[in-house]
Short mmCIF file of C-alpha atoms and ligand atoms in Angstrom, two decimals:
data_model
loop_
_atom_site.label_atom_id
_atom_site.label_comp_id
_atom_site.label_asym_id
_atom_site.label_seq_id
_atom_site.Cartn_x
_atom_site.Cartn_y
_atom_site.Cartn_z
CA MET A 205 -9.99 -26.01 13.41
CA PRO A 206 -10.33 -22.31 12.64
CA PRO A 207 -13.45 -20.74 14.14
CA ILE A 208 -16.25 -20.36 11.61
CA ARG A 209 -17.02 -16.70 11.14
CA SER A 210 -16.65 -14.01 8.51
CA TYR A 211 -13.18 -12.53 8.80
CA HIS A 212 -12.69 -8.92 7.87
CA SER A 213 -9.20 -8.03 6.65
CA VAL A 214 -8.18 -4.42 6.08
CA VAL A 215 -5.20 -3.64 3.85
CA LEU A 216 -3.48 -0.23 3.95
CA VAL A 217 -1.92 0.68 0.64
CA LYS A 218 -0.02 3.70 -0.55
CA GLN A 219 0.51 5.10 -4.03
CA VAL A 220 4.16 6.06 -4.39
CA PRO A 221 6.43 7.54 -7.05
CA ASP A 222 8.53 4.77 -8.58
CA THR A 223 11.72 5.71 -6.76
CA ARG A 224 13.41 2.59 -8.10
CA ASN A 225 13.79 4.42 -11.40
CA VAL A 226 15.19 7.82 -10.41
CA THR A 227 17.32 8.92 -13.34
CA GLY A 228 19.07 12.17 -14.24
CA GLU A 229 15.85 13.31 -15.97
CA VAL A 230 13.98 13.15 -12.68
CA MET A 231 16.46 15.31 -10.78
CA THR A 232 16.39 18.92 -11.97
CA ALA A 233 19.31 21.34 -12.07
CA ASP A 234 18.26 23.06 -8.84
CA GLY A 235 18.27 19.74 -7.00
CA THR A 236 14.49 19.34 -6.79
CA MET A 237 12.66 16.33 -8.13
CA ASN A 238 10.45 16.38 -11.21
CA ARG A 239 7.75 14.08 -9.83
CA SER A 240 5.84 14.01 -13.11
CA ALA A 241 8.80 12.16 -14.64
CA LEU A 242 8.24 9.28 -12.20
CA ALA A 243 5.41 6.80 -12.64
CA ALA A 244 2.99 6.54 -9.69
CA ILE A 245 2.82 2.91 -8.62
CA PHE A 246 1.37 0.60 -5.99
CA ASN A 247 3.91 0.52 -3.16
CA PRO A 248 5.62 -2.85 -3.81
CA GLU A 249 5.32 -4.34 -0.32
CA ASP A 250 1.67 -3.28 -0.17
CA LEU A 251 1.09 -5.69 -3.05
CA ASN A 252 2.58 -8.41 -0.82
CA ALA A 253 0.29 -7.29 2.00
CA LEU A 254 -2.74 -7.43 -0.31
CA GLU A 255 -1.69 -10.86 -1.56
CA MET A 256 -1.45 -12.17 2.02
CA ALA A 257 -4.92 -10.81 2.79
CA LEU A 258 -6.41 -12.35 -0.37
CA ASN A 259 -4.74 -15.65 0.42
CA PHE A 260 -6.14 -15.53 3.97
CA LYS A 261 -9.61 -14.94 2.52
CA GLU A 262 -9.22 -17.89 0.15
CA ARG A 263 -8.19 -20.16 3.04
CA TYR A 264 -10.59 -19.02 5.76
CA GLY A 265 -13.30 -16.96 4.02
CA GLY A 266 -14.37 -13.41 4.76
CA ARG A 267 -13.76 -10.16 2.92
CA VAL A 268 -10.96 -7.72 2.16
CA THR A 269 -11.26 -3.94 2.41
CA VAL A 270 -8.47 -1.75 1.04
CA LEU A 271 -7.83 1.78 2.34
CA SER A 272 -5.48 4.38 0.92
CA MET A 273 -4.84 7.92 2.07
CA GLY A 274 -3.72 10.22 -0.70
CA PRO A 275 -4.75 12.54 -3.52
CA LEU A 276 -7.49 11.63 -6.02
CA GLN A 277 -4.96 9.89 -8.30
CA ALA A 278 -4.50 7.27 -5.55
CA ALA A 279 -7.81 5.83 -6.81
CA ASN A 280 -5.62 4.07 -9.39
CA VAL A 281 -4.06 1.79 -6.75
CA LEU A 282 -7.53 1.11 -5.37
CA ARG A 283 -8.74 0.04 -8.83
CA GLU A 284 -5.65 -2.19 -9.03
CA ALA A 285 -6.69 -3.72 -5.71
CA LEU A 286 -10.19 -4.44 -7.10
CA TYR A 287 -8.66 -6.07 -10.20
CA ARG A 288 -6.65 -8.36 -7.92
CA GLY A 289 -9.57 -9.41 -5.73
CA ALA A 290 -10.38 -6.79 -3.04
CA ASP A 291 -14.08 -6.65 -2.12
CA GLN A 292 -14.26 -2.99 -1.12
CA VAL A 293 -11.92 -0.01 -1.55
CA ILE A 294 -12.01 3.42 0.11
CA LEU A 295 -9.95 6.52 -0.56
CA LEU A 296 -9.17 8.89 2.31
CA SER A 297 -8.69 12.25 0.72
CA ASP A 298 -9.00 15.75 2.05
CA ARG A 299 -6.87 18.90 2.04
CA LYS A 300 -6.87 18.54 5.83
CA PHE A 301 -4.85 15.30 5.50
CA ALA A 302 -2.11 16.97 3.41
CA GLY A 303 1.43 17.43 4.72
CA ALA A 304 1.03 14.56 7.18
CA ASP A 305 4.10 12.98 8.74
CA THR A 306 3.91 9.38 9.93
CA GLN A 307 2.10 10.35 13.17
CA ALA A 308 -0.68 12.19 11.37
CA THR A 309 -0.84 9.53 8.63
CA SER A 310 -1.22 6.69 11.12
CA TYR A 311 -3.77 8.67 13.13
CA THR A 312 -5.93 9.20 10.03
CA LEU A 313 -5.63 5.56 8.99
CA LYS A 314 -6.49 4.40 12.52
CA CYS A 315 -9.65 6.55 12.52
CA ALA A 316 -10.65 5.09 9.15
CA VAL A 317 -10.11 1.50 10.35
CA GLU A 318 -12.27 2.27 13.39
CA LYS A 319 -15.01 3.65 11.16
CA LEU A 320 -15.11 0.30 9.33
CA GLY A 321 -16.33 -1.32 12.55
CA GLN A 322 -15.49 -4.97 13.18
CA PHE A 323 -12.12 -6.12 11.75
CA ASP A 324 -9.82 -9.07 12.44
CA LEU A 325 -6.58 -8.33 10.63
CA VAL A 326 -4.90 -5.18 9.35
CA PHE A 327 -2.22 -5.77 6.70
CA CYS A 328 0.41 -3.15 5.80
CA GLY A 329 3.53 -3.24 3.71
CA ARG A 330 6.66 -3.18 5.83
CA GLN A 331 7.78 0.07 4.26
CA ALA A 332 6.86 2.59 1.58
CA ILE A 333 9.55 3.19 -1.05
CA ASP A 334 9.22 6.98 -0.90
CA GLY A 335 8.91 7.87 2.79
CA ASP A 336 10.89 4.74 3.74
CA THR A 337 10.28 5.05 7.47
CA ALA A 338 8.46 1.73 8.14
CA GLN A 339 6.69 3.56 10.98
CA VAL A 340 3.11 3.74 9.76
CA GLY A 341 2.14 0.07 10.31
CA PRO A 342 3.46 -0.14 13.89
CA GLN A 343 1.96 3.26 14.73
CA VAL A 344 -1.48 2.23 13.45
CA ALA A 345 -1.33 -0.90 15.64
CA GLU A 346 -0.35 1.18 18.69
CA LYS A 347 -3.16 3.65 18.08
CA LEU A 348 -5.71 0.86 17.60
CA HIS A 349 -4.40 -0.82 20.79
CA ILE A 350 -3.92 -4.14 19.00
CA PRO A 351 -0.86 -6.41 18.85
CA GLN A 352 1.40 -6.30 15.80
CA ILE A 353 3.70 -8.72 14.03
CA THR A 354 6.26 -7.00 11.83
CA TYR A 355 8.24 -8.55 8.96
CA ALA A 356 5.50 -11.14 8.36
CA GLU A 357 6.26 -13.73 5.69
CA SER A 358 3.27 -16.03 5.97
CA ILE A 359 0.25 -16.92 8.04
CA VAL A 360 0.98 -20.49 8.99
CA GLU A 361 -2.14 -21.33 10.95
CA LEU A 362 -5.38 -19.99 12.35
CA ASP A 363 -7.23 -21.53 15.28
CA GLU A 364 -9.50 -20.58 18.18
CA SER A 365 -6.66 -18.78 19.97
CA GLY A 366 -5.43 -16.72 17.01
CA ILE A 367 -2.88 -16.89 14.20
CA VAL A 368 0.63 -18.27 13.90
CA VAL A 369 2.79 -16.10 11.69
CA GLN A 370 6.23 -16.74 10.29
CA ARG A 371 8.30 -13.59 10.56
CA ALA A 372 11.59 -12.95 8.85
CA PHE A 373 14.71 -11.67 10.51
CA ASP A 374 18.34 -11.41 9.45
CA LEU A 375 19.41 -14.90 10.39
CA GLY A 376 16.28 -16.85 9.52
CA SER A 377 12.69 -16.82 10.63
CA GLU A 378 10.57 -17.38 13.72
CA LEU A 379 6.99 -18.41 14.41
CA VAL A 380 4.91 -16.02 16.47
CA LYS A 381 1.44 -16.62 17.86
CA CYS A 382 -0.97 -13.75 18.27
CA THR A 383 -4.60 -13.16 19.15
CA LEU A 384 -6.96 -11.38 16.77
CA PRO A 385 -7.46 -8.59 15.96
CA CYS A 386 -3.87 -7.81 15.07
CA LEU A 387 -1.78 -5.94 12.52
CA LEU A 388 0.86 -7.47 10.26
CA THR A 389 3.55 -5.62 8.32
CA VAL A 390 4.46 -7.75 5.32
CA VAL A 391 7.86 -8.08 3.67
CA GLY A 392 8.63 -8.42 -0.04
CA SER A 393 9.85 -12.01 0.33
CA ALA A 394 6.42 -13.08 1.66
CA ASN A 395 4.82 -14.10 -1.60
CA GLN A 396 4.47 -13.50 -5.31
CA PRO A 397 1.54 -11.06 -5.70
CA ARG A 398 -1.06 -12.33 -8.14
CA PRO A 399 -1.53 -10.32 -11.35
CA ALA A 400 -4.71 -8.36 -12.03
CA SER A 401 -7.45 -10.66 -13.28
CA ALA A 402 -8.67 -9.88 -16.81
CA ARG A 403 -12.23 -10.75 -15.77
CA LYS A 404 -12.12 -8.32 -12.84
CA GLN A 405 -10.55 -5.62 -15.01
CA ILE A 406 -13.60 -5.82 -17.25
CA MET A 407 -15.94 -6.03 -14.26
CA TYR A 408 -14.43 -2.92 -12.59
CA LYS A 409 -13.64 -0.97 -15.77
CA LEU A 410 -16.00 1.80 -14.69
CA ALA A 411 -15.15 1.82 -10.97
CA ALA A 412 -14.73 5.51 -10.17
CA LEU A 413 -14.72 8.19 -7.52
CA PRO A 414 -17.48 10.82 -7.78
CA ALA A 415 -14.70 13.28 -8.73
CA GLU A 416 -13.98 11.16 -11.81
CA TYR A 417 -17.53 11.08 -13.20
CA ASP A 418 -16.93 14.00 -15.61
CA LYS A 419 -14.00 12.14 -17.14
CA LEU A 420 -16.16 9.02 -17.52
CA LEU A 421 -18.94 11.01 -19.16
CA GLU A 422 -16.47 12.54 -21.62
CA LYS A 423 -15.39 9.06 -22.64
CA TRP A 424 -18.85 7.47 -22.57
CA PRO A 425 -21.43 10.24 -23.21
CA GLU A 426 -24.09 7.52 -23.62
CA PHE A 427 -24.36 7.41 -19.80
CA GLY A 428 -26.19 10.76 -20.03
CA THR A 429 -26.01 12.91 -16.91
CA THR A 430 -23.96 12.66 -13.73
CA GLU A 431 -27.11 11.47 -11.94
CA THR A 432 -27.84 8.65 -14.39
CA LEU A 433 -24.18 7.61 -14.37
CA GLU A 434 -24.11 7.63 -10.56
CA ALA A 435 -27.27 5.51 -10.37
CA TYR A 436 -25.77 3.04 -12.88
CA LEU A 437 -22.52 2.74 -10.89
CA ALA A 438 -24.28 2.51 -7.52
CA GLU A 439 -26.48 -0.33 -8.74
CA ARG A 440 -23.40 -2.31 -9.81
CA ASN A 441 -21.25 -1.51 -6.77
CA LEU A 442 -18.81 0.49 -8.91
CA LYS A 443 -18.75 3.67 -6.82
CA ILE A 444 -15.37 4.07 -5.13
CA GLN A 445 -16.09 5.58 -1.74
CA MET A 446 -14.14 8.61 -0.62
CA TRP A 447 -13.95 9.65 3.03
CA SER A 448 -12.93 13.13 4.07
CA ALA A 449 -12.10 14.38 7.58
CA ALA A 450 -15.81 15.13 8.08
CA ASP A 451 -16.64 11.45 7.52
CA LEU A 452 -14.30 10.30 10.30
CA ASN A 453 -14.51 10.71 14.03
CA VAL A 454 -11.29 12.73 14.25
CA ASP A 455 -9.62 15.40 16.29
CA GLU A 456 -8.73 17.77 13.42
CA ALA A 457 -5.72 19.07 15.34
CA GLN A 458 -4.06 15.68 14.79
CA LEU A 459 -4.47 15.69 11.00
CA GLY A 460 -2.13 16.77 8.20
CA LEU A 461 0.61 19.33 8.61
CA GLY A 462 -0.87 20.73 11.82
CA GLY A 463 -0.88 17.30 13.44
CA SER A 464 2.69 16.50 12.35
CA PRO A 465 5.32 16.96 15.04
CA THR A 466 8.18 16.31 12.58
CA GLN A 467 9.31 18.78 9.93
CA VAL A 468 11.77 18.25 7.08
CA TYR A 469 14.80 20.38 8.01
CA LYS A 470 16.99 19.82 5.00
CA ILE A 471 17.11 17.47 2.02
CA ASN A 472 20.31 16.38 0.33
CA TYR A 473 19.96 15.06 -3.20
CA VAL A 474 22.38 12.51 -4.52
CA VAL A 475 22.45 12.05 -8.28
CA LEU A 476 24.42 9.05 -9.39
CA GLU A 477 25.87 9.63 -12.82
CA THR A 478 27.62 7.08 -14.99
CA THR A 479 31.24 8.03 -15.43
CA ASP A 480 32.74 4.85 -16.80
CA SER A 481 31.54 1.52 -18.07
CA GLN A 482 33.08 -1.85 -18.54
CA GLU A 483 31.91 -4.69 -20.74
CA VAL A 484 31.95 -8.11 -19.12
CA PRO A 485 32.35 -11.01 -21.54
CA ALA A 486 29.54 -13.55 -21.07
CA THR A 487 31.97 -16.36 -20.30
CA PRO A 488 32.66 -18.18 -17.02
CA GLU A 489 36.07 -16.44 -16.87
CA GLY A 490 34.55 -13.00 -17.49
CA ILE A 491 31.93 -13.48 -14.78
CA GLN A 492 34.53 -14.90 -12.37
CA ALA A 493 36.74 -11.84 -12.93
CA LEU A 494 33.76 -9.53 -12.27
CA VAL A 495 32.84 -11.34 -9.03
CA HIS A 496 36.48 -11.18 -7.95
CA GLU A 497 36.56 -7.43 -8.60
CA LEU A 498 33.30 -6.85 -6.69
CA ILE A 499 34.73 -8.71 -3.69
CA GLN A 500 38.04 -6.86 -3.92
CA GLU A 501 36.21 -3.53 -3.96
CA TYR A 502 34.05 -4.61 -0.97
CA ILE A 503 30.90 -4.17 -3.08
CA VAL A 504 29.84 -7.71 -2.21
CA GLY A 505 31.38 -10.00 0.32
C1 FAD B 18 9.83 14.12 9.05
C2 FAD B 18 8.85 13.88 7.98
C3 FAD B 18 8.11 14.92 7.44
C4 FAD B 18 7.24 14.70 6.41
N1 FAD B 18 6.56 15.73 5.89
C5 FAD B 18 5.74 15.52 4.86
C6 FAD B 18 5.05 16.58 4.27
O1 FAD B 18 5.17 17.73 4.71
N2 FAD B 18 4.24 16.32 3.23
C7 FAD B 18 4.08 15.05 2.75
O2 FAD B 18 3.32 14.83 1.80
N3 FAD B 18 4.74 14.02 3.27
C8 FAD B 18 5.57 14.22 4.31
N4 FAD B 18 6.25 13.19 4.82
C9 FAD B 18 6.02 11.88 4.27
C10 FAD B 18 4.89 11.22 5.01
O3 FAD B 18 5.11 11.18 6.38
C11 FAD B 18 4.83 9.81 4.58
O4 FAD B 18 4.58 9.77 3.21
C12 FAD B 18 3.71 9.06 5.25
O5 FAD B 18 3.55 9.42 6.59
C13 FAD B 18 3.96 7.57 5.21
O6 FAD B 18 5.22 7.30 5.75
P1 FAD B 18 6.17 6.39 4.93
O7 FAD B 18 6.09 6.75 3.50
O8 FAD B 18 7.50 6.41 5.58
O9 FAD B 18 5.47 4.98 5.10
P2 FAD B 18 5.98 3.68 5.83
O10 FAD B 18 5.85 3.82 7.29
O11 FAD B 18 7.29 3.26 5.28
O12 FAD B 18 4.81 2.74 5.29
C14 FAD B 18 4.53 1.48 5.86
C15 FAD B 18 3.20 1.01 5.38
O13 FAD B 18 2.16 1.84 5.93
C16 FAD B 18 1.07 1.93 5.01
N5 FAD B 18 0.93 3.32 4.57
C17 FAD B 18 1.83 4.32 4.60
N6 FAD B 18 1.29 5.46 4.12
C18 FAD B 18 0.02 5.16 3.76
C19 FAD B 18 -1.05 5.90 3.18
N7 FAD B 18 -0.93 7.19 2.86
N8 FAD B 18 -2.22 5.28 2.95
C20 FAD B 18 -2.39 3.95 3.27
N9 FAD B 18 -1.40 3.21 3.80
C21 FAD B 18 -0.22 3.81 4.05
C22 FAD B 18 1.45 1.03 3.83
O14 FAD B 18 0.96 -0.26 4.05
C23 FAD B 18 2.97 1.05 3.89
O15 FAD B 18 3.58 -0.04 3.26
C24 FAD B 18 7.11 13.39 5.87
C25 FAD B 18 7.84 12.35 6.42
C26 FAD B 18 8.70 12.58 7.45
C27 FAD B 18 9.50 11.42 8.03
#
């Protein structure tokens, strides 16, 4: 029997450029990237992490808090999290956080998790599709001094002594037992993230950061002044909280660029351009010939 108490799950999510769709239009002639040509999306494996946390809440009760560190636009992934079932979302945003490498990012996230007080589980995606390091989750666990289970696919069981997690590895999977609190990094094969709920989209339509109030007032002038709008949102729990460095118990020397021991030395851009194309007839023979060619060319095997 799982112990009866109110579990607090924290999910760390990152807004990323959709690097799965980098086309020639995104790469400019001088080799830099036109970021505005890429949609900003919820990091895919963070949706799996959120789904696992929501599923845990449905099975064992409790609440889910979602944290993201990023610019003001990252509020969009937090709204997405509310539409999918998160109870509370918080944006960590401050110029002092900018230019952070994984060390400074995980330090800031760790300080924010500590500020939340009691927590039982921290869920991260395995990896972000832009930075791609897969370091942040493990570093947060180290800094919080809690155990971690990476490559988590499912929470199999919860009892008095902790959780049993199925974790994926190349040749199969294994079951790992761990005491709480702990941190899980979740892989894409873990689950099928639920879509945003239409009811919650209506419920959280006005959820906004204080920095977004002017935009809301432009769209809905009937709310009157910033003060009346703020009171309206506060009453309905629609204020998205934003924490800056001053809100956290941090050593500022460990934040942002100044707290980042790694520096990007050089970046090589690779632009893949189509040079040739081949039409494959949609027949068993056509597909067989294609598979044969892919094996011959060592593309699959
Ligand atoms: C050497 C180096 C130098 C860098 N310099 C800069 C720089 O100057 N400026 C700059 O903007 N970026 C810089 N970056 C990128 C920056 O470090 C990463 O964007 C950030 O630290 C997260 O790392 P990642 O994307 O590899 O995440 P991963 O470690 O792949 O992410 C794993 C998981 O951690 C969580 N997570 C990661 N980031 C966040 C976040 N921001 N909020 C909430 N959860 C999160 C998510 O759950 C995610 O799935 C640098 C990276 C490196 C490696």
